[in-house]
Amino acid sequence: MGSHRRLAQSGFDRGATALCVLSAAAAALGVVPATSAVAAPHDDTRAEVDRLYEEAEKATEAYNKADARAGSLRKQVSGAQDRIARQQEHINSMRDALGSLAGAQYRSGGLDPSLALLFSDDPDDYLDKAAVLDRIGVHQAGELKELQEAMRDLAQDRSEAARKLGELEKSRKAVASHKRTVEKKLAKARQLLNALPSAERAAYDRASRSGRTDLPDLGGDVPSSERAAAAVAAAQSALGRPYVWGANGPYAFDCSGLTQWAYAQAGVAIPRTSQGQRFAGRQVPLSQAQPGDLVTYRSDASHVGMYAGNGQVIHAPYPGAPVRYDPVGMMPGATVTRV
């Protein structure tokens, strides 16, 4: 894997790359002197745009996490509601079977005094209980106890469903909050870009598309498994498709959406967020990376791509840049996970 070492030594982050390309392009266009030691007037603007895109990506992963949590809670609440409905139907059937006794309990909203004695925990009521049992019969007493247990279970499930609904509401609010954060940062980035002179904006756009969407030389690296090979093939089929925050295919993607979708095409479920994907398998050294391995970046694992071979990853970079190949050393803090 000598190519890994060669590429890793020349690694770069997205912002640095964009600025290098922009400086060269600006010099070629005569925007700034090529040998000037003074930063171009708009270097700070471009750096700020890169910073906003990075922060937006982190907020996007937080959005994805909250959205996935909300989706899970919706399923749990739906399941609880179905279970409660079935329990209520079962209770109603038991009440019907108990006839007038169950009917009296249902109408009164509680147990008849004699039935309350039946279920009392006070040992002194034993003889009274025995008398009641004589009147209603052992079989009927068993049905009443079953009814009481079913009603207790129903009350517990209703309480749990109410708690889940509360969690769901909090998760929905978190989703909305993260969405607003992403939208504000992206809107500010677009505003800054639009304020650049047209030549510098064009140079930035060219730098944003500096990765490859055609098939580079991926060497002879072999995927670690058939499912990894299938995931790589799926990711390659998405080359050129746009980055859209919060999207997980098939026509647009954010970074973790692309890798999750690619593995889903291989029949493998992995977490929705880049942080979750970092621990979706076994950690391996970068020097041992094989096609299909997930490569997460930065100390907080806020970006993820898929190793494609020969020191290249496929990833959804950021708004304005399509799914493409870039060197594996494009950002700091690379961590490799084999699914």
Coordinates of C-alpha atoms in Angstrom, one line a residue:
M1 CA 0.0 0.0 0.0
G2 CA 2.9 2.4 -0.8
S3 CA 0.5 4.7 -2.6
H4 CA -1.3 5.3 0.7
R5 CA 1.9 6.6 2.3
R6 CA 2.7 8.8 -0.7
L7 CA -0.8 10.4 -0.7
A8 CA -1.0 10.7 3.1
Q9 CA 2.2 12.7 3.2
S10 CA 0.7 15.2 0.7
G11 CA -2.6 15.3 2.4
F12 CA -4.7 18.4 2.5
D13 CA -7.9 19.7 3.9
R14 CA -10.7 21.0 1.7
G15 CA -10.3 24.6 2.6
A16 CA -6.5 24.6 2.0
T17 CA -7.0 22.9 -1.4
A18 CA -9.6 25.4 -2.4
L19 CA -7.4 28.3 -1.4
C20 CA -4.3 26.9 -3.3
V21 CA -6.3 26.4 -6.5
L22 CA -7.9 29.8 -6.1
S23 CA -4.6 31.5 -5.6
A24 CA -3.2 29.9 -8.8
A25 CA -6.4 30.6 -10.7
A26 CA -6.5 34.2 -9.5
A27 CA -2.9 34.7 -10.5
A28 CA -3.6 33.3 -13.9
L29 CA -6.5 35.7 -14.3
G30 CA -4.4 38.7 -13.1
V31 CA -6.6 39.2 -10.1
V32 CA -3.5 39.3 -7.7
P33 CA 0.2 39.3 -8.4
A34 CA 1.4 35.7 -8.4
T35 CA 4.4 36.4 -6.2
S36 CA 2.6 38.7 -3.7
A37 CA 3.3 37.9 -0.1
V38 CA 0.2 39.8 1.0
A39 CA -3.1 37.9 1.2
A40 CA -5.6 38.7 -1.5
P41 CA -8.5 40.9 -0.3
H42 CA -11.0 38.1 -0.6
D43 CA -8.9 35.3 0.9
D44 CA -10.7 35.8 4.2
T45 CA -14.1 35.5 2.5
R46 CA -13.2 32.2 0.9
A47 CA -11.8 30.9 4.1
E48 CA -15.0 31.9 5.9
V49 CA -17.0 30.1 3.2
D50 CA -15.0 27.0 3.8
R51 CA -15.4 27.3 7.5
L52 CA -19.2 27.7 7.2
Y53 CA -19.4 24.7 5.0
E54 CA -17.5 22.6 7.6
E55 CA -19.8 23.9 10.4
A56 CA -22.8 23.2 8.2
E57 CA -21.6 19.6 7.6
K58 CA -21.3 19.1 11.4
A59 CA -24.8 20.5 11.9
T60 CA -26.0 18.3 9.1
E61 CA -24.7 15.2 10.9
A62 CA -26.4 16.4 14.1
Y63 CA -29.6 16.9 12.1
N64 CA -29.3 13.4 10.7
K65 CA -28.8 11.9 14.2
A66 CA -31.9 13.8 15.5
D67 CA -33.9 12.8 12.4
A68 CA -32.9 9.1 12.8
R69 CA -33.9 9.3 16.5
A70 CA -37.3 10.8 15.6
G71 CA -37.8 8.1 13.0
S72 CA -37.1 5.4 15.6
L73 CA -39.4 6.9 18.1
R74 CA -42.2 7.2 15.6
K75 CA -41.9 3.5 15.0
Q76 CA -41.9 2.8 18.7
V77 CA -44.9 5.0 19.3
S78 CA -46.8 3.4 16.5
G79 CA -46.0 -0.1 17.8
A80 CA -47.1 0.9 21.3
Q81 CA -50.4 2.3 19.9
D82 CA -51.0 -0.9 18.0
R83 CA -50.2 -2.9 21.1
I84 CA -52.5 -0.8 23.3
A85 CA -55.4 -1.2 20.8
R86 CA -54.9 -5.0 20.9
Q87 CA -54.8 -5.0 24.6
Q88 CA -58.0 -2.9 24.8
E89 CA -59.7 -5.3 22.5
H90 CA -58.7 -8.2 24.7
I91 CA -59.9 -6.5 27.8
N92 CA -63.2 -5.7 26.2
S93 CA -63.6 -9.4 25.2
M94 CA -62.8 -10.5 28.8
R95 CA -65.4 -8.0 30.1
D96 CA -68.0 -9.4 27.8
A97 CA -67.2 -12.9 28.9
L98 CA -67.6 -11.9 32.5
G99 CA -71.1 -10.7 31.8
S100 CA -72.9 -8.6 34.3
L101 CA -69.9 -8.7 36.8
A102 CA -67.5 -7.2 34.3
G103 CA -70.3 -4.8 33.1
A104 CA -70.8 -3.5 36.6
Q105 CA -67.1 -2.9 36.9
Y106 CA -66.9 -1.1 33.6
R107 CA -69.9 1.1 34.3
S108 CA -68.7 2.1 37.8
G109 CA -65.2 2.8 36.6
G110 CA -63.8 0.7 39.5
L111 CA -64.2 -2.6 41.4
D112 CA -67.4 -3.4 43.2
P113 CA -66.7 -3.4 47.0
S114 CA -67.0 -7.2 47.2
L115 CA -64.6 -7.5 44.3
A116 CA -62.2 -5.0 45.9
L117 CA -62.1 -7.5 48.9
L118 CA -61.3 -10.2 46.5
F119 CA -58.1 -8.5 45.4
S120 CA -57.1 -7.0 48.8
D121 CA -53.7 -7.7 50.1
D122 CA -54.8 -7.6 53.7
P123 CA -54.6 -11.1 55.3
D124 CA -57.5 -10.3 57.6
D125 CA -59.8 -10.3 54.7
Y126 CA -59.1 -14.0 53.9
L127 CA -62.5 -15.3 55.1
D128 CA -64.4 -12.6 53.3
K129 CA -62.4 -13.4 50.2
A130 CA -63.3 -17.0 50.5
A131 CA -67.0 -16.1 50.8
V132 CA -66.8 -14.0 47.6
L133 CA -65.0 -16.8 45.9
D134 CA -67.8 -19.1 46.8
R135 CA -70.3 -16.7 45.3
I136 CA -68.6 -16.0 42.0
G137 CA -66.8 -19.3 41.5
V138 CA -63.1 -20.1 41.2
H139 CA -63.2 -19.8 37.4
Q140 CA -64.7 -16.4 37.5
A141 CA -62.2 -15.2 40.1
G142 CA -59.4 -16.3 37.8
E143 CA -60.9 -14.4 34.9
L144 CA -61.2 -11.3 37.1
K145 CA -57.6 -11.5 38.1
E146 CA -56.6 -11.9 34.5
L147 CA -58.7 -8.8 33.7
Q148 CA -57.0 -6.9 36.4
E149 CA -53.5 -7.8 35.2
A150 CA -54.4 -6.9 31.6
M151 CA -55.7 -3.5 32.8
R152 CA -52.5 -2.9 34.7
D153 CA -50.4 -3.8 31.7
L154 CA -52.5 -1.5 29.6
A155 CA -52.0 1.4 32.0
Q156 CA -48.2 0.8 31.9
D157 CA -48.1 0.6 28.2
R158 CA -50.2 3.8 27.9
S159 CA -47.7 5.5 30.3
E160 CA -44.8 4.3 28.3
A161 CA -46.4 5.5 25.0
A162 CA -47.0 8.9 26.6
R163 CA -43.3 9.1 27.5
K164 CA -42.2 8.1 24.0
L165 CA -44.5 10.7 22.6
G166 CA -42.8 13.3 24.8
E167 CA -39.3 12.1 23.6
L168 CA -40.6 12.3 20.0
E169 CA -41.7 15.9 20.5
K170 CA -38.2 16.8 21.9
S171 CA -36.5 15.0 19.0
R172 CA -38.7 16.8 16.5
K173 CA -37.7 20.1 18.0
A174 CA -34.0 19.1 17.8
V175 CA -34.5 18.2 14.2
A176 CA -36.0 21.6 13.5
S177 CA -33.3 23.4 15.4
H178 CA -30.4 21.7 13.6
K179 CA -32.2 22.3 10.3
R180 CA -32.3 26.0 11.0
T181 CA -28.6 26.0 11.9
V182 CA -27.7 24.3 8.7
E183 CA -29.8 26.6 6.6
K184 CA -28.4 29.8 8.2
K185 CA -24.8 28.7 7.7
L186 CA -25.4 27.7 4.1
A187 CA -27.3 30.9 3.4
K188 CA -24.5 32.9 4.8
A189 CA -21.9 31.0 2.7
R190 CA -24.0 31.6 -0.4
Q191 CA -24.2 35.3 0.5
L192 CA -20.4 35.6 0.9
L193 CA -19.8 33.7 -2.4
N194 CA -22.2 35.9 -4.3
A195 CA -20.3 39.0 -2.9
L196 CA -17.1 37.8 -4.5
P197 CA -16.0 39.3 -7.9
S198 CA -17.2 37.1 -10.7
A199 CA -13.7 35.9 -11.6
E200 CA -13.0 34.8 -8.0
R201 CA -16.4 33.2 -7.7
A202 CA -15.7 31.2 -10.9
A203 CA -12.3 30.2 -9.5
Y204 CA -13.9 29.0 -6.3
D205 CA -16.5 27.0 -8.3
R206 CA -13.7 25.4 -10.3
A207 CA -11.8 24.6 -7.1
S208 CA -15.0 23.1 -5.6
R209 CA -15.1 20.7 -8.5
S210 CA -11.5 19.8 -8.6
G211 CA -12.1 16.2 -7.6
R212 CA -12.7 13.5 -10.3
T213 CA -16.1 12.1 -11.3
D214 CA -14.5 9.9 -13.9
L215 CA -12.9 6.6 -13.0
P216 CA -9.2 7.1 -11.9
D217 CA -6.6 4.3 -11.7
L218 CA -7.7 2.4 -8.6
G219 CA -4.9 0.0 -8.8
G220 CA -5.3 -3.7 -8.0
D221 CA -6.8 -3.2 -4.5
V222 CA -9.4 -5.9 -3.7
P223 CA -12.5 -5.3 -1.5
S224 CA -12.5 -7.0 1.8
S225 CA -15.7 -8.9 1.0
E226 CA -18.5 -9.3 -1.6
R227 CA -20.7 -6.8 0.3
A228 CA -17.9 -4.3 0.3
A229 CA -17.5 -4.7 -3.4
A230 CA -21.2 -4.2 -3.9
A231 CA -21.1 -1.0 -1.8
V232 CA -18.2 0.4 -3.8
A233 CA -20.1 -0.3 -7.0
A234 CA -23.2 1.5 -5.7
A235 CA -21.1 4.5 -4.6
Q236 CA -19.5 4.6 -8.0
S237 CA -22.9 4.6 -9.6
A238 CA -23.6 7.9 -7.7
L239 CA -20.6 9.8 -9.1
G240 CA -21.6 13.2 -10.3
R241 CA -24.8 13.4 -8.3
P242 CA -25.2 16.6 -6.2
Y243 CA -24.6 17.1 -2.5
V244 CA -27.8 18.0 -0.7
W245 CA -27.7 18.2 3.1
G246 CA -29.9 15.6 4.8
A247 CA -30.2 13.6 1.6
N248 CA -29.5 9.8 1.4
G249 CA -30.2 9.0 -2.2
P250 CA -30.7 7.9 -4.7
Y251 CA -30.5 11.2 -6.6
A252 CA -28.7 13.4 -4.0
F253 CA -26.6 12.8 -1.0
D254 CA -24.8 14.2 2.0
C255 CA -21.6 12.5 3.1
S256 CA -23.0 9.9 5.4
G257 CA -26.1 9.6 3.3
L258 CA -24.0 8.4 0.4
T259 CA -22.2 5.7 2.4
Q260 CA -25.3 4.5 4.1
W261 CA -27.1 4.3 0.8
A262 CA -24.2 2.4 -0.9
Y263 CA -24.1 -0.2 1.8
A264 CA -27.9 -0.5 1.8
Q265 CA -27.6 -1.5 -1.9
A266 CA -25.3 -4.3 -0.7
G267 CA -28.0 -5.4 1.8
V268 CA -26.1 -4.0 4.8
A269 CA -27.6 -1.6 7.3
I270 CA -25.2 0.9 8.8
P271 CA -26.0 4.0 11.0
R272 CA -27.2 7.2 9.4
T273 CA -24.5 9.5 10.8
S274 CA -20.7 9.7 10.1
Q275 CA -20.1 9.4 13.9
G276 CA -22.2 6.2 14.0
Q277 CA -20.5 4.8 10.9
R278 CA -17.1 5.2 12.5
F279 CA -18.0 2.4 14.9
A280 CA -20.0 0.3 12.4
G281 CA -17.3 -2.2 12.1
R282 CA -13.6 -3.0 12.9
Q283 CA -11.0 -0.3 12.9
V284 CA -8.0 -0.9 10.6
P285 CA -4.9 1.2 9.9
L286 CA -5.0 3.5 6.9
S287 CA -2.1 1.6 5.4
Q288 CA -4.3 -1.5 5.3
A289 CA -7.4 0.2 3.8
Q290 CA -9.3 -1.8 1.2
P291 CA -12.1 -0.8 -1.2
G292 CA -15.4 -0.5 0.7
D293 CA -13.9 0.6 4.0
L294 CA -15.4 3.7 5.5
V295 CA -13.0 6.6 6.1
T296 CA -14.1 9.2 8.6
Y297 CA -12.4 12.6 9.1
R298 CA -11.7 15.2 11.7
S299 CA -11.5 14.5 15.4
D300 CA -15.3 14.5 15.6
A301 CA -15.8 12.2 12.6
S302 CA -18.0 14.8 11.0
H303 CA -17.2 13.7 7.5
V304 CA -17.1 10.3 5.9
G305 CA -16.2 8.7 2.6
M306 CA -15.6 5.3 1.1
Y307 CA -12.2 4.0 0.2
A308 CA -12.1 3.0 -3.5
G309 CA -8.5 1.9 -3.9
N310 CA -5.1 3.2 -4.8
G311 CA -5.3 6.1 -2.3
Q312 CA -8.7 7.4 -3.5
V313 CA -12.0 7.8 -1.7
I314 CA -15.5 8.4 -3.1
H315 CA -17.5 11.0 -1.1
A316 CA -20.1 13.7 -1.2
P317 CA -17.9 16.7 -0.4
Y318 CA -20.1 19.8 0.4
P319 CA -22.7 22.0 -1.4
G320 CA -21.8 22.8 -4.9
A321 CA -19.5 19.8 -5.3
P322 CA -20.9 16.5 -6.7
V323 CA -20.1 13.0 -5.5
R324 CA -16.5 12.4 -6.6
Y325 CA -13.1 10.9 -6.0
D326 CA -10.5 12.7 -3.9
P327 CA -7.2 11.5 -2.3
V328 CA -7.7 9.7 1.0
G329 CA -5.5 12.3 2.7
M330 CA -7.8 15.2 1.7
M331 CA -8.7 16.0 5.4
P332 CA -7.0 15.5 8.8
G333 CA -7.9 12.8 11.3
A334 CA -8.7 9.9 8.9
T335 CA -10.0 6.8 10.6
V336 CA -10.7 3.6 8.7
T337 CA -13.6 1.2 9.5
R338 CA -14.2 -2.1 7.9
V339 CA -17.9 -3.0 7.8

